[in-house]
Coordinates of C-alpha atoms in Angstrom, one line a residue:
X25 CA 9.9 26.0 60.6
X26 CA 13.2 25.9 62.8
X27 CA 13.5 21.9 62.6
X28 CA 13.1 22.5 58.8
X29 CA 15.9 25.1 59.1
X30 CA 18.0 23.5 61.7
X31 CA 18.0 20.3 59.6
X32 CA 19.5 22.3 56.2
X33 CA 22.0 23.6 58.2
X34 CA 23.4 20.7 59.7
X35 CA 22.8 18.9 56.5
X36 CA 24.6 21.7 54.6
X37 CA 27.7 20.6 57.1
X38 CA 26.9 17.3 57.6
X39 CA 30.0 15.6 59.5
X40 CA 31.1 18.6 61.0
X41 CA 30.0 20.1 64.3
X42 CA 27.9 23.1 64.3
X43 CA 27.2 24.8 68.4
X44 CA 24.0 25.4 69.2
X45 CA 25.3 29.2 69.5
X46 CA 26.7 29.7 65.8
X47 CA 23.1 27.6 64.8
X48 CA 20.7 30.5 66.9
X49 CA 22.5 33.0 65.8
X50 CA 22.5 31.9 61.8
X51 CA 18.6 30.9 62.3
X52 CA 17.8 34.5 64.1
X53 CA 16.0 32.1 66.7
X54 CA 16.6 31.6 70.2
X55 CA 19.3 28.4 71.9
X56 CA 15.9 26.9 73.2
X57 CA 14.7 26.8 69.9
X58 CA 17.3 25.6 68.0
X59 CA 17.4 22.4 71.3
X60 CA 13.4 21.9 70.7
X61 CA 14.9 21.4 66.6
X62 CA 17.5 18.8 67.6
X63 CA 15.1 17.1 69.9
X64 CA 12.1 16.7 67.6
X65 CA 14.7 15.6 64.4
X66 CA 16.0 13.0 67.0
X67 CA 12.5 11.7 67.3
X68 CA 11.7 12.0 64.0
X69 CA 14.7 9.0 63.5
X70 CA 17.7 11.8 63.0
X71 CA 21.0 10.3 64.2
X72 CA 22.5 13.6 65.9
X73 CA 25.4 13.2 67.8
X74 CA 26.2 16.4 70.6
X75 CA 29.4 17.4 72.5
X76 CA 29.1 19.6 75.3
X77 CA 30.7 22.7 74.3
X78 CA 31.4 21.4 70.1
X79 CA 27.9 21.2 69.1
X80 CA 25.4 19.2 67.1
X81 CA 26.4 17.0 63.9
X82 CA 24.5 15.2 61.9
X83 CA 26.3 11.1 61.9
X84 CA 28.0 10.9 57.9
X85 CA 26.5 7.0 58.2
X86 CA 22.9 8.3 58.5
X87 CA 21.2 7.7 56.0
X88 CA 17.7 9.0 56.9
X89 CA 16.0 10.3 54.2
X90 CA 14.9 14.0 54.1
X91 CA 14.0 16.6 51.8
X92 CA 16.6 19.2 53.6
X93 CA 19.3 16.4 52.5
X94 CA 18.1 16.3 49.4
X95 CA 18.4 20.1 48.7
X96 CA 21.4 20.2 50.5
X97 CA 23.0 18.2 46.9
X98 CA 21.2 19.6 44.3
X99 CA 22.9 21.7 41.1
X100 CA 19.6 22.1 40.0
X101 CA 17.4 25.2 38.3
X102 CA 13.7 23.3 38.6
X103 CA 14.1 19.3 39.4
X104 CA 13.5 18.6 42.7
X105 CA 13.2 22.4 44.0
X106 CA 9.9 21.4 45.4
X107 CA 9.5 18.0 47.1
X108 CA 8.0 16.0 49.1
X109 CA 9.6 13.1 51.1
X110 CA 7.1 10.1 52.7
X111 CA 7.7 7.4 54.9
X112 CA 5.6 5.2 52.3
X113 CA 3.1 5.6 49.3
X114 CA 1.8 3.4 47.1
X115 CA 3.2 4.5 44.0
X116 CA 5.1 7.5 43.8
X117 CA 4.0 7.9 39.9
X118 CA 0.8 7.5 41.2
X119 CA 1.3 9.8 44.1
X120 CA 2.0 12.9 41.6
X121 CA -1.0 11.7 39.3
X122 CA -3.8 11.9 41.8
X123 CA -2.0 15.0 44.0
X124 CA 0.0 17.3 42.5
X125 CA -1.1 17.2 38.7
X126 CA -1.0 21.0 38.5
X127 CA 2.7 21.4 40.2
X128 CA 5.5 23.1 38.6
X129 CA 8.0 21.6 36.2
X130 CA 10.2 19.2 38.4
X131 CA 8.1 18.6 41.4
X132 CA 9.7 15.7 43.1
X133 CA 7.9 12.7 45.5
X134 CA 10.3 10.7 46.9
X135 CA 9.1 7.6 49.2
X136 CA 11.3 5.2 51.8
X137 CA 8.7 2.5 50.6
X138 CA 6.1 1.6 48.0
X139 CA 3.0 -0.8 48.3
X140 CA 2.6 -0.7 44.8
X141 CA 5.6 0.0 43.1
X142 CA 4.7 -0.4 39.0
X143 CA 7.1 -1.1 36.4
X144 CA 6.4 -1.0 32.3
X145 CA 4.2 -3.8 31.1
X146 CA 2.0 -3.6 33.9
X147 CA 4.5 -5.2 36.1
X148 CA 4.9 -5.0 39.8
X149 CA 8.6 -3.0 41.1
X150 CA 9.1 -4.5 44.7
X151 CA 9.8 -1.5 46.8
X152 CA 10.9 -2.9 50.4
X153 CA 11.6 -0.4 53.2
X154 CA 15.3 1.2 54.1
X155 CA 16.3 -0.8 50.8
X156 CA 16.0 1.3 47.9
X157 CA 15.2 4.8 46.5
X158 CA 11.9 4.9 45.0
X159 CA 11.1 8.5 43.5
X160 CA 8.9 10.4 40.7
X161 CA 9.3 13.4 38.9
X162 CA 6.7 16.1 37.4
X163 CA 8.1 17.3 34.1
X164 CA 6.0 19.6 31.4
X165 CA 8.2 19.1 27.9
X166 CA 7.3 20.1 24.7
X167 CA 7.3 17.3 23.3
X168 CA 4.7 15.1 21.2
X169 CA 3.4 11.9 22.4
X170 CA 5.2 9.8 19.7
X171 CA 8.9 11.7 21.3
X172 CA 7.6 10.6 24.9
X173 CA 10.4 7.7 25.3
X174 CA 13.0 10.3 25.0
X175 CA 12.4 11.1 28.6
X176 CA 13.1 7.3 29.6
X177 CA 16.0 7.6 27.6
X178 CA 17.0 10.7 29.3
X179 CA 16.2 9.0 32.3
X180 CA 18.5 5.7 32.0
X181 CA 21.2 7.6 31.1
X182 CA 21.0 10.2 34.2
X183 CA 21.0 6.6 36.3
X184 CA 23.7 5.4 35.1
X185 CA 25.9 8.7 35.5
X186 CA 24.7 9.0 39.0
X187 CA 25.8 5.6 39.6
X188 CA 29.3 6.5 38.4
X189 CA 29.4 9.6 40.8
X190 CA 28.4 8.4 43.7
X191 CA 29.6 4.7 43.8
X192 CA 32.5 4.7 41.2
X193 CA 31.5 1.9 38.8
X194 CA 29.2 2.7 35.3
X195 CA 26.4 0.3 34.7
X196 CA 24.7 -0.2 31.5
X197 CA 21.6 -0.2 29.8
X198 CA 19.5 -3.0 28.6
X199 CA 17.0 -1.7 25.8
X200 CA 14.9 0.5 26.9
X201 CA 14.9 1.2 30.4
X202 CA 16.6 -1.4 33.0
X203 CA 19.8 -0.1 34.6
X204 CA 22.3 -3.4 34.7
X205 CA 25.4 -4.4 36.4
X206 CA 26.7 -7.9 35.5
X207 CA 23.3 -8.7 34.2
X208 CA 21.4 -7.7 37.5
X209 CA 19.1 -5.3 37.5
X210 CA 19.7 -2.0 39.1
X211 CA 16.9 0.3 38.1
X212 CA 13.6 0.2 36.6
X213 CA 12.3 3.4 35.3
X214 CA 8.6 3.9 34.0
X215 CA 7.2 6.9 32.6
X216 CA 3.9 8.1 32.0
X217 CA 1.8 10.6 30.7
X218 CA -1.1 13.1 30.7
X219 CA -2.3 14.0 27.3
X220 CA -4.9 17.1 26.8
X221 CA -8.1 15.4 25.2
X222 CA -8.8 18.6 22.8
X223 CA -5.2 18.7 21.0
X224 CA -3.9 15.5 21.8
X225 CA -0.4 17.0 23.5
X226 CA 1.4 16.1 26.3
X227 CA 0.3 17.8 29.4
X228 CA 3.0 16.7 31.9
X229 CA 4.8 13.6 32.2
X230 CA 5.6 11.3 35.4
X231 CA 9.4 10.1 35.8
X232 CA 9.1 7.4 37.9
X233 CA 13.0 6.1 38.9
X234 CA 13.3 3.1 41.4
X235 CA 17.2 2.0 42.3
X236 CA 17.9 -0.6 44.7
X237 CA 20.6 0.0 47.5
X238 CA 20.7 -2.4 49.3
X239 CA 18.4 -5.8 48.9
X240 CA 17.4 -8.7 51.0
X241 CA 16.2 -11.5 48.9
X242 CA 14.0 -12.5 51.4
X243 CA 11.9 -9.6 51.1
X244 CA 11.5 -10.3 47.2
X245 CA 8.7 -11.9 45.1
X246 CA 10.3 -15.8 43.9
X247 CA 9.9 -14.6 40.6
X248 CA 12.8 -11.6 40.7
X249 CA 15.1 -13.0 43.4
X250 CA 17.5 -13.8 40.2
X251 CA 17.7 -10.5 37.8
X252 CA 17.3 -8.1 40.5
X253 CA 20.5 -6.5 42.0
X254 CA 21.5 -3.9 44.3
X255 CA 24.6 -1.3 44.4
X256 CA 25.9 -2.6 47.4
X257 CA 26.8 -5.9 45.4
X258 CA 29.1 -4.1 43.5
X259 CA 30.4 -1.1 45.8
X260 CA 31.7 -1.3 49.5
X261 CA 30.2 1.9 50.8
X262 CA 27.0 2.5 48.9
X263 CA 26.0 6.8 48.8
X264 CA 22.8 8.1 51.2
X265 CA 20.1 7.9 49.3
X266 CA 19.8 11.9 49.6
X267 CA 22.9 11.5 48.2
X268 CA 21.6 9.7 45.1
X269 CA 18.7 11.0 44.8
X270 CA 20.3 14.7 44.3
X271 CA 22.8 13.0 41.8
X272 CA 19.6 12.0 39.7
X273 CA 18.0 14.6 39.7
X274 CA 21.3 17.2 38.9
X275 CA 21.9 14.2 35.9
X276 CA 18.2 14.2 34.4
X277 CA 17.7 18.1 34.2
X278 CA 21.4 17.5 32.6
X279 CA 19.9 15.0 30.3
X280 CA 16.3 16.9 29.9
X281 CA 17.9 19.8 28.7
X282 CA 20.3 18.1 26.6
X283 CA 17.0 17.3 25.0
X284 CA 15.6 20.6 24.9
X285 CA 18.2 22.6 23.4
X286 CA 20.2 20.9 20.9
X287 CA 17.0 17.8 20.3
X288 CA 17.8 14.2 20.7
X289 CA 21.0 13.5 18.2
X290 CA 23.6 13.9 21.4
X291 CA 21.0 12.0 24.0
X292 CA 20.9 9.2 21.8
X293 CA 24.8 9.1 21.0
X294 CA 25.1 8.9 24.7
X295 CA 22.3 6.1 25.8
X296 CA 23.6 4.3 22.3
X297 CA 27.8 4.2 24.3
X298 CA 25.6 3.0 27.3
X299 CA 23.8 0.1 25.7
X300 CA 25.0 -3.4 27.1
X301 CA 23.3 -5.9 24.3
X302 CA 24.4 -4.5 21.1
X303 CA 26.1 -7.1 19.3
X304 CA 24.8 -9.6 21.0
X305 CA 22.2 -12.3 20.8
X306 CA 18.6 -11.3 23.0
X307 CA 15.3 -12.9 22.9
X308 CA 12.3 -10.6 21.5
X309 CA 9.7 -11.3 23.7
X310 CA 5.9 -9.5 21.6
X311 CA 2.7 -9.9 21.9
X312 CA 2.9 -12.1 18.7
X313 CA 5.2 -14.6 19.7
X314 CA 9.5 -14.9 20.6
X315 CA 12.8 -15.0 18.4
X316 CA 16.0 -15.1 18.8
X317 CA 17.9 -11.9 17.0
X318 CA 21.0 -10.3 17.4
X319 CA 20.5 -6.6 19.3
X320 CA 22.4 -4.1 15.9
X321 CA 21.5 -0.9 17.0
X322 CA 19.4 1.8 18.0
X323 CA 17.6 4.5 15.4
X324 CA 17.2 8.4 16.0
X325 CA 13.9 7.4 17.5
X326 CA 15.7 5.1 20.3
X327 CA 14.1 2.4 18.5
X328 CA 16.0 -1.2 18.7
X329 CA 17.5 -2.8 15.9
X330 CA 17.5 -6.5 15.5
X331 CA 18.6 -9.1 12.9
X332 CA 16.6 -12.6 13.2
X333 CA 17.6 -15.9 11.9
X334 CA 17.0 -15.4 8.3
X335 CA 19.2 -11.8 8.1
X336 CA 15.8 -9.4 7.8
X337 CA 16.2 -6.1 10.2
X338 CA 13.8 -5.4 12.6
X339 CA 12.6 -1.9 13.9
X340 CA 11.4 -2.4 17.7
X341 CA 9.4 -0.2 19.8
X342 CA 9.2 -0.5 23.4
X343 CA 5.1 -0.3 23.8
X344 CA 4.5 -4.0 23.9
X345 CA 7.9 -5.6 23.3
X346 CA 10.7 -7.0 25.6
X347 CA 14.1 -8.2 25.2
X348 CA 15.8 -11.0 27.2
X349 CA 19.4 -10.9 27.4

């Protein structure tokens, strides 16, 4: 479609002015054509500016969310190549679950708003419009089920790196999958699987990635208002979120094939330098009770280690535990 084409060019320029002239002649469409583009992106919530005589540009504080804007940042070979972008879904996990089970490897949904937004343990991920970035990825790794919180780990780490390029501060990592900044939370991450019923294996996994930009705590349930955070708390100008969600998604095929090639070792020296509550005391939080134990370390399994009261070492994993810093 020439919107779709009109809209990765200016996006590939973004800023800049681009006449309706150089855009017809790079599209191999007509001037009309390329005005019909600018006219329908406009009323699809767009914020083009013209100049009679310099051309179109798209504004560099728009921060509408697109999947030409998207591909316009990705370093990518598979993640995100094929998306899909939607005003609102109700989960974007979900979304891929029930639609697009047999997509390739890194089919992407990305939503401007959930209605059910989940998070691990069953619980809700509040997803308000215009203040977050709420999107999912298809993956289809080799791995066994028993491996399948690597790609959380994968995940958390990719967050956190994205953060760092695209707003200038690193956050941390609170075991296994909350991105933190000054004990706020940033990021929830929940992944989730399909598993063959003849062999047991993995036959895709669903990356689901939720980072709040920009949060009013009006808009959030009583029982979050205190943990949750946003980046514009701690950075001035926070990116687009095409911005971030192309830094994600450039970070976690870094992390996935990390992963791939060279196993888990390196992936887990990495989320291990991100980890923001070893040494210090947490609150295990089981199905069998709570303690108080001091956060050691994590295994080759990314499983937490703890030390109670009484000196004995714990091995946690993630499935029905919880820490509390």
């Amino acid at each position: 479609m020439v919107r779709d084409e009109v809209l990765a060019a200016l996006e590939r320029r973004r800023g800049e002015y681009v006449s309706g002239e150089a855009l017809a002649e790079q599209l191999g469409v007509s001037r009309a054509a390329v005005w019909k583009a600018i006219d329908r992106l406009r009323a699809d919530g767009l914020g083009i500016e013209a100049v009679p005589g310099g051309g179109y540009r798209l504004q560099t504080g728009d921060d509408s969310l697109t999947d030409a804007a998207v591909l316009a940042g990705l370093r990518t070979e598979a993640l995100g190549r094929e998306l899909v972008v939607l005003r609102e879904t109700g989960s974007t996990n979900t979304l891929i679950k029930r639609s697009y089970p047999t997509a390739r490897h890194g089919f992407t949904a990305i939503a401007e708003q959930q209605s059910a937004g989940r998070g691990r343990l069953g619980r809700a991920f509040a997803s308000p419009p215009g203040g977050g970035l709420y999107m999912s990825v298809l993956l289809r790794p080799s791995l066994p089920l028993s491996q399948l919180n690597y790609l959380t780990i994968a995940a958390a780490v990719a967050v956190c790196r994205a953060i760092h390029e695209t707003c200038g501060f690193m956050p941390g990592i609170k075991w296994v999958n909350d991105v933190l900044m000054e004990g706020k939370k940033l990021c929830g991450i929940l992944t989730e699987a399909s598993i063959e019923g003849e062999t047991g294996a993995v036959d895709f996994a669903v990356l689901g990635i939720g980072v709040n930009l920009r949060l009013d705590p009006g808009t959030l349930p009583p029982e979050v208002r205190e943990v949750a955070g946003s980046l514009s708390d701690f950075c001035a100008a926070p990116p687009r979120r095409a911005v971030l969600a192309a830094a994600i998604l450039n970070h976690v095929e870094g992390c996935y094939r990390l992963l791939c090639t060279d196993g888990a070792a390196g992936l887990i020296s990495q989320y291990r330098g991100l980890l923001c509550m070893l040494g210090k005391t947490v609150r295990v939080v089981g199905p069998h009770g709570a303690y108080t134990a001091e956060a050691v370390d994590v295994d080759e399994d990314g499983h937490l280690l703890v030390r109670d009261g009484d000196g004995k070492l714990h091995t946690l994993s993630s499935g029905e535990i919880s820490i509390r810093l």
